[in-house]
Amino acid sequence: LELRVWTLEKEGKKGIAPQFPVSKNKVVRYKEVHVKLRAAAWTSKGWSKSSPGYAWWYEAQRLTPRLLHGEDMIRIPKREGEDNPECVRVHMFSHRYAMGLHKKENPKDRFTYHTAVLLEWDHQQYCTVVELALLNGISGYGGKSNWFDDKNSTLPGLYRAIPKRMVAPWTWEYAEIRCQDVEAK
């Protein structure tokens, strides 16, 4: 067993790239590498350094849908002089996820509910669903959201709107706040 450590601060600054260990006759001896990857410190606070916060808002009802995240959810609409609608009604609802064909429900499934909040706005053009859920859950599931009809398409509109820096595997340990503008019926 050979232990070698490569760090950005030491070898990286010298321009030395990480590589497989080799023997004296330049033969690669190992077929695997174990690594510990660390993200920049600011990633503990959001998807970008300039807009902290693990919250996002998908403005699906705009002429050109967009997804804003972190503090940009407030900063950008304000900078662009957009109207600030007033919330006139709030509805909380809970549901259970369907198990699918031929799947048997276990006791945990019977007690597991997902709860969200529906906001109605004074402009009556659309509503907003707000939920707390797995961090990176939407991007980890390919942009599939229960609140949009294109959920099962190859490339849902929500996924197309997600900035690349937000596309990552979901994590069970952390959560994000999701705001999704949906059609008002």
PDB file of N, CA and C in Angstrom, residues 5-85:
ATOM      1  N   VAL A   5      -0.177  11.943  -1.202  1.00  0.00           N
ATOM      2  CA  VAL A   5      -1.117  13.045  -1.024  1.00  0.00           C
ATOM      3  C   VAL A   5      -0.778  14.136  -2.024  1.00  0.00           C
ATOM      4  N   TRP A   6      -1.786  14.613  -2.734  1.00  0.00           N
ATOM      5  CA  TRP A   6      -1.630  15.726  -3.658  1.00  0.00           C
ATOM      6  C   TRP A   6      -2.534  16.838  -3.163  1.00  0.00           C
ATOM      7  N   THR A   7      -2.031  18.035  -3.061  1.00  0.00           N
ATOM      8  CA  THR A   7      -2.868  19.163  -2.642  1.00  0.00           C
ATOM      9  C   THR A   7      -2.709  20.300  -3.643  1.00  0.00           C
ATOM     10  N   LEU A   8      -3.735  21.068  -3.777  1.00  0.00           N
ATOM     11  CA  LEU A   8      -3.704  22.228  -4.658  1.00  0.00           C
ATOM     12  C   LEU A   8      -2.673  23.243  -4.174  1.00  0.00           C
ATOM     13  N   GLU A   9      -2.602  23.394  -2.848  1.00  0.00           N
ATOM     14  CA  GLU A   9      -1.703  24.391  -2.272  1.00  0.00           C
ATOM     15  C   GLU A   9      -0.231  24.071  -2.513  1.00  0.00           C
ATOM     16  N   LYS A  10       0.127  22.804  -2.522  1.00  0.00           N
ATOM     17  CA  LYS A  10       1.542  22.429  -2.655  1.00  0.00           C
ATOM     18  C   LYS A  10       1.872  22.051  -4.111  1.00  0.00           C
ATOM     19  N   GLU A  11       1.451  20.875  -4.539  1.00  0.00           N
ATOM     20  CA  GLU A  11       1.774  20.401  -5.889  1.00  0.00           C
ATOM     21  C   GLU A  11       1.053  21.220  -6.962  1.00  0.00           C
ATOM     22  N   GLY A  12      -0.199  21.573  -6.694  1.00  0.00           N
ATOM     23  CA  GLY A  12      -0.975  22.342  -7.671  1.00  0.00           C
ATOM     24  C   GLY A  12      -0.346  23.671  -8.018  1.00  0.00           C
ATOM     25  N   LYS A  13       0.180  24.380  -7.026  1.00  0.00           N
ATOM     26  CA  LYS A  13       0.828  25.672  -7.271  1.00  0.00           C
ATOM     27  C   LYS A  13       2.107  25.529  -8.087  1.00  0.00           C
ATOM     28  N   LYS A  14       2.714  24.353  -8.028  1.00  0.00           N
ATOM     29  CA  LYS A  14       3.934  24.100  -8.803  1.00  0.00           C
ATOM     30  C   LYS A  14       3.604  23.612 -10.218  1.00  0.00           C
ATOM     31  N   GLY A  15       2.314  23.477 -10.514  1.00  0.00           N
ATOM     32  CA  GLY A  15       1.904  23.014 -11.836  1.00  0.00           C
ATOM     33  C   GLY A  15       1.959  21.512 -12.001  1.00  0.00           C
ATOM     34  N   ILE A  16       2.076  20.783 -10.893  1.00  0.00           N
ATOM     35  CA  ILE A  16       2.132  19.315 -10.944  1.00  0.00           C
ATOM     36  C   ILE A  16       0.703  18.778 -10.896  1.00  0.00           C
ATOM     37  N   ALA A  17       0.321  18.038 -11.918  1.00  0.00           N
ATOM     38  CA  ALA A  17      -1.033  17.476 -11.973  1.00  0.00           C
ATOM     39  C   ALA A  17      -1.097  16.190 -11.160  1.00  0.00           C
ATOM     40  N   PRO A  18      -2.271  15.869 -10.580  1.00  0.00           N
ATOM     41  CA  PRO A  18      -2.398  14.584  -9.893  1.00  0.00           C
ATOM     42  C   PRO A  18      -2.246  13.443 -10.891  1.00  0.00           C
ATOM     43  N   GLN A  19      -1.662  12.340 -10.467  1.00  0.00           N
ATOM     44  CA  GLN A  19      -1.473  11.210 -11.361  1.00  0.00           C
ATOM     45  C   GLN A  19      -1.388   9.901 -10.577  1.00  0.00           C
ATOM     46  N   PHE A  20      -1.596   8.789 -11.294  1.00  0.00           N
ATOM     47  CA  PHE A  20      -1.473   7.471 -10.680  1.00  0.00           C
ATOM     48  C   PHE A  20      -0.016   7.230 -10.276  1.00  0.00           C
ATOM     49  N   PRO A  21       0.207   6.564  -9.147  1.00  0.00           N
ATOM     50  CA  PRO A  21       1.583   6.196  -8.783  1.00  0.00           C
ATOM     51  C   PRO A  21       2.144   5.211  -9.811  1.00  0.00           C
ATOM     52  N   VAL A  22       3.413   5.346 -10.153  1.00  0.00           N
ATOM     53  CA  VAL A  22       4.061   4.435 -11.100  1.00  0.00           C
ATOM     54  C   VAL A  22       5.302   3.827 -10.462  1.00  0.00           C
ATOM     55  N   SER A  23       5.691   2.658 -10.948  1.00  0.00           N
ATOM     56  CA  SER A  23       6.902   2.005 -10.444  1.00  0.00           C
ATOM     57  C   SER A  23       8.130   2.638 -11.104  1.00  0.00           C
ATOM     58  N   LYS A  24       9.306   2.176 -10.737  1.00  0.00           N
ATOM     59  CA  LYS A  24      10.553   2.728 -11.286  1.00  0.00           C
ATOM     60  C   LYS A  24      10.646   2.561 -12.798  1.00  0.00           C
ATOM     61  N   ASN A  25      10.041   1.488 -13.328  1.00  0.00           N
ATOM     62  CA  ASN A  25      10.081   1.292 -14.782  1.00  0.00           C
ATOM     63  C   ASN A  25       8.849   1.909 -15.476  1.00  0.00           C
ATOM     64  N   LYS A  26       8.209   2.873 -14.811  1.00  0.00           N
ATOM     65  CA  LYS A  26       7.091   3.677 -15.353  1.00  0.00           C
ATOM     66  C   LYS A  26       5.824   2.875 -15.639  1.00  0.00           C
ATOM     67  N   VAL A  27       5.600   1.804 -14.897  1.00  0.00           N
ATOM     68  CA  VAL A  27       4.395   0.994 -15.048  1.00  0.00           C
ATOM     69  C   VAL A  27       3.390   1.421 -13.969  1.00  0.00           C
ATOM     70  N   VAL A  28       2.149   1.661 -14.380  1.00  0.00           N
ATOM     71  CA  VAL A  28       1.110   2.022 -13.418  1.00  0.00           C
ATOM     72  C   VAL A  28       0.795   0.791 -12.581  1.00  0.00           C
ATOM     73  N   ARG A  29       0.956   0.925 -11.271  1.00  0.00           N
ATOM     74  CA  ARG A  29       0.750  -0.225 -10.383  1.00  0.00           C
ATOM     75  C   ARG A  29      -0.655  -0.301  -9.809  1.00  0.00           C
ATOM     76  N   TYR A  30      -1.362   0.786  -9.804  1.00  0.00           N
ATOM     77  CA  TYR A  30      -2.679   0.810  -9.171  1.00  0.00           C
ATOM     78  C   TYR A  30      -3.746   1.150 -10.197  1.00  0.00           C
ATOM     79  N   LYS A  31      -4.909   0.574 -10.027  1.00  0.00           N
ATOM     80  CA  LYS A  31      -6.016   0.811 -10.943  1.00  0.00           C
ATOM     81  C   LYS A  31      -7.100   1.680 -10.310  1.00  0.00           C
ATOM     82  N   GLU A  32      -6.885   2.110  -9.095  1.00  0.00           N
ATOM     83  CA  GLU A  32      -7.886   2.941  -8.433  1.00  0.00           C
ATOM     84  C   GLU A  32      -7.195   4.016  -7.599  1.00  0.00           C
ATOM     85  N   VAL A  33      -7.950   5.050  -7.362  1.00  0.00           N
ATOM     86  CA  VAL A  33      -7.461   6.159  -6.559  1.00  0.00           C
ATOM     87  C   VAL A  33      -8.578   6.546  -5.604  1.00  0.00           C
ATOM     88  N   HIS A  34      -8.242   6.777  -4.382  1.00  0.00           N
ATOM     89  CA  HIS A  34      -9.213   7.274  -3.406  1.00  0.00           C
ATOM     90  C   HIS A  34      -8.950   8.760  -3.212  1.00  0.00           C
ATOM     91  N   VAL A  35      -9.990   9.534  -3.338  1.00  0.00           N
ATOM     92  CA  VAL A  35      -9.801  10.977  -3.220  1.00  0.00           C
ATOM     93  C   VAL A  35     -10.813  11.565  -2.244  1.00  0.00           C
ATOM     94  N   LYS A  36     -10.444  12.666  -1.681  1.00  0.00           N
ATOM     95  CA  LYS A  36     -11.351  13.437  -0.850  1.00  0.00           C
ATOM     96  C   LYS A  36     -11.425  14.814  -1.492  1.00  0.00           C
ATOM     97  N   LEU A  37     -12.579  15.123  -2.066  1.00  0.00           N
ATOM     98  CA  LEU A  37     -12.745  16.392  -2.750  1.00  0.00           C
ATOM     99  C   LEU A  37     -13.357  17.408  -1.797  1.00  0.00           C
ATOM    100  N   ARG A  38     -12.839  18.592  -1.846  1.00  0.00           N
ATOM    101  CA  ARG A  38     -13.369  19.661  -1.001  1.00  0.00           C
ATOM    102  C   ARG A  38     -13.753  20.831  -1.889  1.00  0.00           C
ATOM    103  N   ALA A  39     -14.929  21.326  -1.675  1.00  0.00           N
ATOM    104  CA  ALA A  39     -15.385  22.503  -2.414  1.00  0.00           C
ATOM    105  C   ALA A  39     -14.883  23.755  -1.701  1.00  0.00           C
ATOM    106  N   ALA A  40     -14.974  24.866  -2.391  1.00  0.00           N
ATOM    107  CA  ALA A  40     -14.582  26.144  -1.789  1.00  0.00           C
ATOM    108  C   ALA A  40     -15.439  26.403  -0.547  1.00  0.00           C
ATOM    109  N   ALA A  41     -14.898  27.129   0.416  1.00  0.00           N
ATOM    110  CA  ALA A  41     -15.590  27.383   1.685  1.00  0.00           C
ATOM    111  C   ALA A  41     -16.956  28.038   1.477  1.00  0.00           C
ATOM    112  N   TRP A  42     -17.076  28.920   0.491  1.00  0.00           N
ATOM    113  CA  TRP A  42     -18.344  29.621   0.291  1.00  0.00           C
ATOM    114  C   TRP A  42     -19.480  28.681  -0.103  1.00  0.00           C
ATOM    115  N   THR A  43     -19.176  27.465  -0.598  1.00  0.00           N
ATOM    116  CA  THR A  43     -20.242  26.544  -1.006  1.00  0.00           C
ATOM    117  C   THR A  43     -21.062  26.032   0.179  1.00  0.00           C
ATOM    118  N   SER A  44     -20.599  26.270   1.392  1.00  0.00           N
ATOM    119  CA  SER A  44     -21.412  25.895   2.558  1.00  0.00           C
ATOM    120  C   SER A  44     -22.580  26.859   2.738  1.00  0.00           C
ATOM    121  N   LYS A  45     -22.575  27.962   1.974  1.00  0.00           N
ATOM    122  CA  LYS A  45     -23.614  28.993   2.121  1.00  0.00           C
ATOM    123  C   LYS A  45     -24.472  29.185   0.889  1.00  0.00           C
ATOM    124  N   GLY A  46     -24.179  28.497  -0.201  1.00  0.00           N
ATOM    125  CA  GLY A  46     -24.993  28.677  -1.399  1.00  0.00           C
ATOM    126  C   GLY A  46     -24.315  28.137  -2.640  1.00  0.00           C
ATOM    127  N   TRP A  47     -25.006  28.289  -3.792  1.00  0.00           N
ATOM    128  CA  TRP A  47     -24.492  27.768  -5.061  1.00  0.00           C
ATOM    129  C   TRP A  47     -23.494  28.713  -5.724  1.00  0.00           C
ATOM    130  N   SER A  48     -23.465  29.965  -5.300  1.00  0.00           N
ATOM    131  CA  SER A  48     -22.472  30.881  -5.859  1.00  0.00           C
ATOM    132  C   SER A  48     -21.983  31.823  -4.764  1.00  0.00           C
ATOM    133  N   LYS A  49     -20.762  32.263  -4.924  1.00  0.00           N
ATOM    134  CA  LYS A  49     -20.148  33.145  -3.925  1.00  0.00           C
ATOM    135  C   LYS A  49     -20.887  34.487  -3.841  1.00  0.00           C
ATOM    136  N   SER A  50     -21.364  34.966  -4.978  1.00  0.00           N
ATOM    137  CA  SER A  50     -21.993  36.288  -5.027  1.00  0.00           C
ATOM    138  C   SER A  50     -23.463  36.296  -4.610  1.00  0.00           C
ATOM    139  N   SER A  51     -24.068  35.120  -4.456  1.00  0.00           N
ATOM    140  CA  SER A  51     -25.490  35.058  -4.097  1.00  0.00           C
ATOM    141  C   SER A  51     -25.730  33.944  -3.072  1.00  0.00           C
ATOM    142  N   PRO A  52     -25.337  34.186  -1.808  1.00  0.00           N
ATOM    143  CA  PRO A  52     -25.489  33.137  -0.797  1.00  0.00           C
ATOM    144  C   PRO A  52     -26.950  32.786  -0.523  1.00  0.00           C
ATOM    145  N   GLY A  53     -27.155  31.557  -0.095  1.00  0.00           N
ATOM    146  CA  GLY A  53     -28.482  31.084   0.268  1.00  0.00           C
ATOM    147  C   GLY A  53     -28.877  29.866  -0.539  1.00  0.00           C
ATOM    148  N   TYR A  54     -29.270  28.795   0.143  1.00  0.00           N
ATOM    149  CA  TYR A  54     -29.758  27.595  -0.529  1.00  0.00           C
ATOM    150  C   TYR A  54     -31.263  27.683  -0.687  1.00  0.00           C
ATOM    151  N   ALA A  55     -31.687  28.645  -1.495  1.00  0.00           N
ATOM    152  CA  ALA A  55     -33.089  28.833  -1.856  1.00  0.00           C
ATOM    153  C   ALA A  55     -33.108  29.214  -3.329  1.00  0.00           C
ATOM    154  N   TRP A  56     -34.150  28.797  -4.040  1.00  0.00           N
ATOM    155  CA  TRP A  56     -34.269  29.196  -5.440  1.00  0.00           C
ATOM    156  C   TRP A  56     -35.718  29.439  -5.812  1.00  0.00           C
ATOM    157  N   TRP A  57     -35.898  30.248  -6.857  1.00  0.00           N
ATOM    158  CA  TRP A  57     -37.225  30.629  -7.334  1.00  0.00           C
ATOM    159  C   TRP A  57     -37.257  30.426  -8.842  1.00  0.00           C
ATOM    160  N   TYR A  58     -38.131  29.502  -9.271  1.00  0.00           N
ATOM    161  CA  TYR A  58     -38.305  29.250 -10.698  1.00  0.00           C
ATOM    162  C   TYR A  58     -39.502  30.054 -11.161  1.00  0.00           C
ATOM    163  N   GLU A  59     -39.230  31.088 -11.951  1.00  0.00           N
ATOM    164  CA  GLU A  59     -40.283  31.961 -12.467  1.00  0.00           C
ATOM    165  C   GLU A  59     -40.741  31.404 -13.808  1.00  0.00           C
ATOM    166  N   ALA A  60     -41.518  30.337 -13.721  1.00  0.00           N
ATOM    167  CA  ALA A  60     -41.932  29.582 -14.908  1.00  0.00           C
ATOM    168  C   ALA A  60     -42.982  30.313 -15.732  1.00  0.00           C
ATOM    169  N   GLN A  61     -43.679  31.273 -15.157  1.00  0.00           N
ATOM    170  CA  GLN A  61     -44.774  31.928 -15.859  1.00  0.00           C
ATOM    171  C   GLN A  61     -44.343  33.204 -16.582  1.00  0.00           C
ATOM    172  N   ARG A  62     -43.078  33.535 -16.527  1.00  0.00           N
ATOM    173  CA  ARG A  62     -42.554  34.685 -17.284  1.00  0.00           C
ATOM    174  C   ARG A  62     -42.545  34.351 -18.770  1.00  0.00           C
ATOM    175  N   LEU A  63     -42.477  35.375 -19.624  1.00  0.00           N
ATOM    176  CA  LEU A  63     -42.350  35.154 -21.062  1.00  0.00           C
ATOM    177  C   LEU A  63     -41.137  34.283 -21.358  1.00  0.00           C
ATOM    178  N   THR A  64     -40.024  34.594 -20.694  1.00  0.00           N
ATOM    179  CA  THR A  64     -38.828  33.754 -20.744  1.00  0.00           C
ATOM    180  C   THR A  64     -38.585  33.265 -19.323  1.00  0.00           C
ATOM    181  N   PRO A  65     -38.928  32.008 -19.038  1.00  0.00           N
ATOM    182  CA  PRO A  65     -38.748  31.508 -17.662  1.00  0.00           C
ATOM    183  C   PRO A  65     -37.297  31.644 -17.200  1.00  0.00           C
ATOM    184  N   ARG A  66     -37.138  31.873 -15.904  1.00  0.00           N
ATOM    185  CA  ARG A  66     -35.788  31.961 -15.332  1.00  0.00           C
ATOM    186  C   ARG A  66     -35.800  31.389 -13.927  1.00  0.00           C
ATOM    187  N   LEU A  67     -34.611  31.013 -13.487  1.00  0.00           N
ATOM    188  CA  LEU A  67     -34.446  30.515 -12.128  1.00  0.00           C
ATOM    189  C   LEU A  67     -33.400  31.384 -11.437  1.00  0.00           C
ATOM    190  N   LEU A  68     -33.816  32.001 -10.339  1.00  0.00           N
ATOM    191  CA  LEU A  68     -32.907  32.810  -9.530  1.00  0.00           C
ATOM    192  C   LEU A  68     -32.638  32.061  -8.240  1.00  0.00           C
ATOM    193  N   HIS A  69     -31.448  32.256  -7.665  1.00  0.00           N
ATOM    194  CA  HIS A  69     -31.155  31.572  -6.405  1.00  0.00           C
ATOM    195  C   HIS A  69     -30.469  32.508  -5.431  1.00  0.00           C
ATOM    196  N   GLY A  70     -30.562  32.150  -4.151  1.00  0.00           N
ATOM    197  CA  GLY A  70     -29.907  32.930  -3.102  1.00  0.00           C
ATOM    198  C   GLY A  70     -30.432  34.356  -3.042  1.00  0.00           C
ATOM    199  N   GLU A  71     -29.546  35.275  -2.688  1.00  0.00           N
ATOM    200  CA  GLU A  71     -29.936  36.680  -2.548  1.00  0.00           C
ATOM    201  C   GLU A  71     -30.357  37.303  -3.875  1.00  0.00           C
ATOM    202  N   ASP A  72     -29.965  36.697  -5.002  1.00  0.00           N
ATOM    203  CA  ASP A  72     -30.385  37.210  -6.307  1.00  0.00           C
ATOM    204  C   ASP A  72     -31.902  37.138  -6.487  1.00  0.00           C
ATOM    205  N   MET A  73     -32.582  36.291  -5.716  1.00  0.00           N
ATOM    206  CA  MET A  73     -34.047  36.211  -5.803  1.00  0.00           C
ATOM    207  C   MET A  73     -34.674  37.557  -5.436  1.00  0.00           C
ATOM    208  N   ILE A  74     -33.996  38.337  -4.618  1.00  0.00           N
ATOM    209  CA  ILE A  74     -34.480  39.660  -4.214  1.00  0.00           C
ATOM    210  C   ILE A  74     -33.769  40.740  -5.029  1.00  0.00           C
ATOM    211  N   ARG A  75     -32.471  40.596  -5.172  1.00  0.00           N
ATOM    212  CA  ARG A  75     -31.638  41.631  -5.804  1.00  0.00           C
ATOM    213  C   ARG A  75     -32.005  41.894  -7.271  1.00  0.00           C
ATOM    214  N   ILE A  76     -32.131  40.849  -8.083  1.00  0.00           N
ATOM    215  CA  ILE A  76     -32.341  41.030  -9.525  1.00  0.00           C
ATOM    216  C   ILE A  76     -33.710  41.641  -9.851  1.00  0.00           C
ATOM    217  N   PRO A  77     -34.814  41.126  -9.316  1.00  0.00           N
ATOM    218  CA  PRO A  77     -36.099  41.783  -9.623  1.00  0.00           C
ATOM    219  C   PRO A  77     -36.133  43.258  -9.176  1.00  0.00           C
ATOM    220  N   LYS A  78     -35.515  43.546  -8.051  1.00  0.00           N
ATOM    221  CA  LYS A  78     -35.473  44.928  -7.571  1.00  0.00           C
ATOM    222  C   LYS A  78     -34.674  45.805  -8.536  1.00  0.00           C
ATOM    223  N   ARG A  79     -33.508  45.307  -8.975  1.00  0.00           N
ATOM    224  CA  ARG A  79     -32.649  46.050  -9.900  1.00  0.00           C
ATOM    225  C   ARG A  79     -33.356  46.283 -11.237  1.00  0.00           C
ATOM    226  N   GLU A  80     -34.163  45.308 -11.676  1.00  0.00           N
ATOM    227  CA  GLU A  80     -34.859  45.433 -12.953  1.00  0.00           C
ATOM    228  C   GLU A  80     -36.177  46.189 -12.836  1.00  0.00           C
ATOM    229  N   GLY A  81     -36.479  46.671 -11.628  1.00  0.00           N
ATOM    230  CA  GLY A  81     -37.679  47.477 -11.427  1.00  0.00           C
ATOM    231  C   GLY A  81     -38.981  46.713 -11.563  1.00  0.00           C
ATOM    232  N   GLU A  82     -38.966  45.421 -11.284  1.00  0.00           N
ATOM    233  CA  GLU A  82     -40.176  44.604 -11.407  1.00  0.00           C
ATOM    234  C   GLU A  82     -41.135  44.889 -10.264  1.00  0.00           C
ATOM    235  N   ASP A  83     -42.415  44.720 -10.551  1.00  0.00           N
ATOM    236  CA  ASP A  83     -43.435  44.912  -9.514  1.00  0.00           C
ATOM    237  C   ASP A  83     -43.236  43.915  -8.393  1.00  0.00           C
ATOM    238  N   ASN A  84     -43.624  44.310  -7.209  1.00  0.00           N
ATOM    239  CA  ASN A  84     -43.532  43.443  -6.037  1.00  0.00           C
ATOM    240  C   ASN A  84     -44.956  43.054  -5.642  1.00  0.00           C
ATOM    241  N   PRO A  85     -45.447  41.900  -6.116  1.00  0.00           N
ATOM    242  CA  PRO A  85     -46.834  41.534  -5.825  1.00  0.00           C
ATOM    243  C   PRO A  85     -47.055  41.280  -4.338  1.00  0.00           C
TER     244      PRO A  85
END
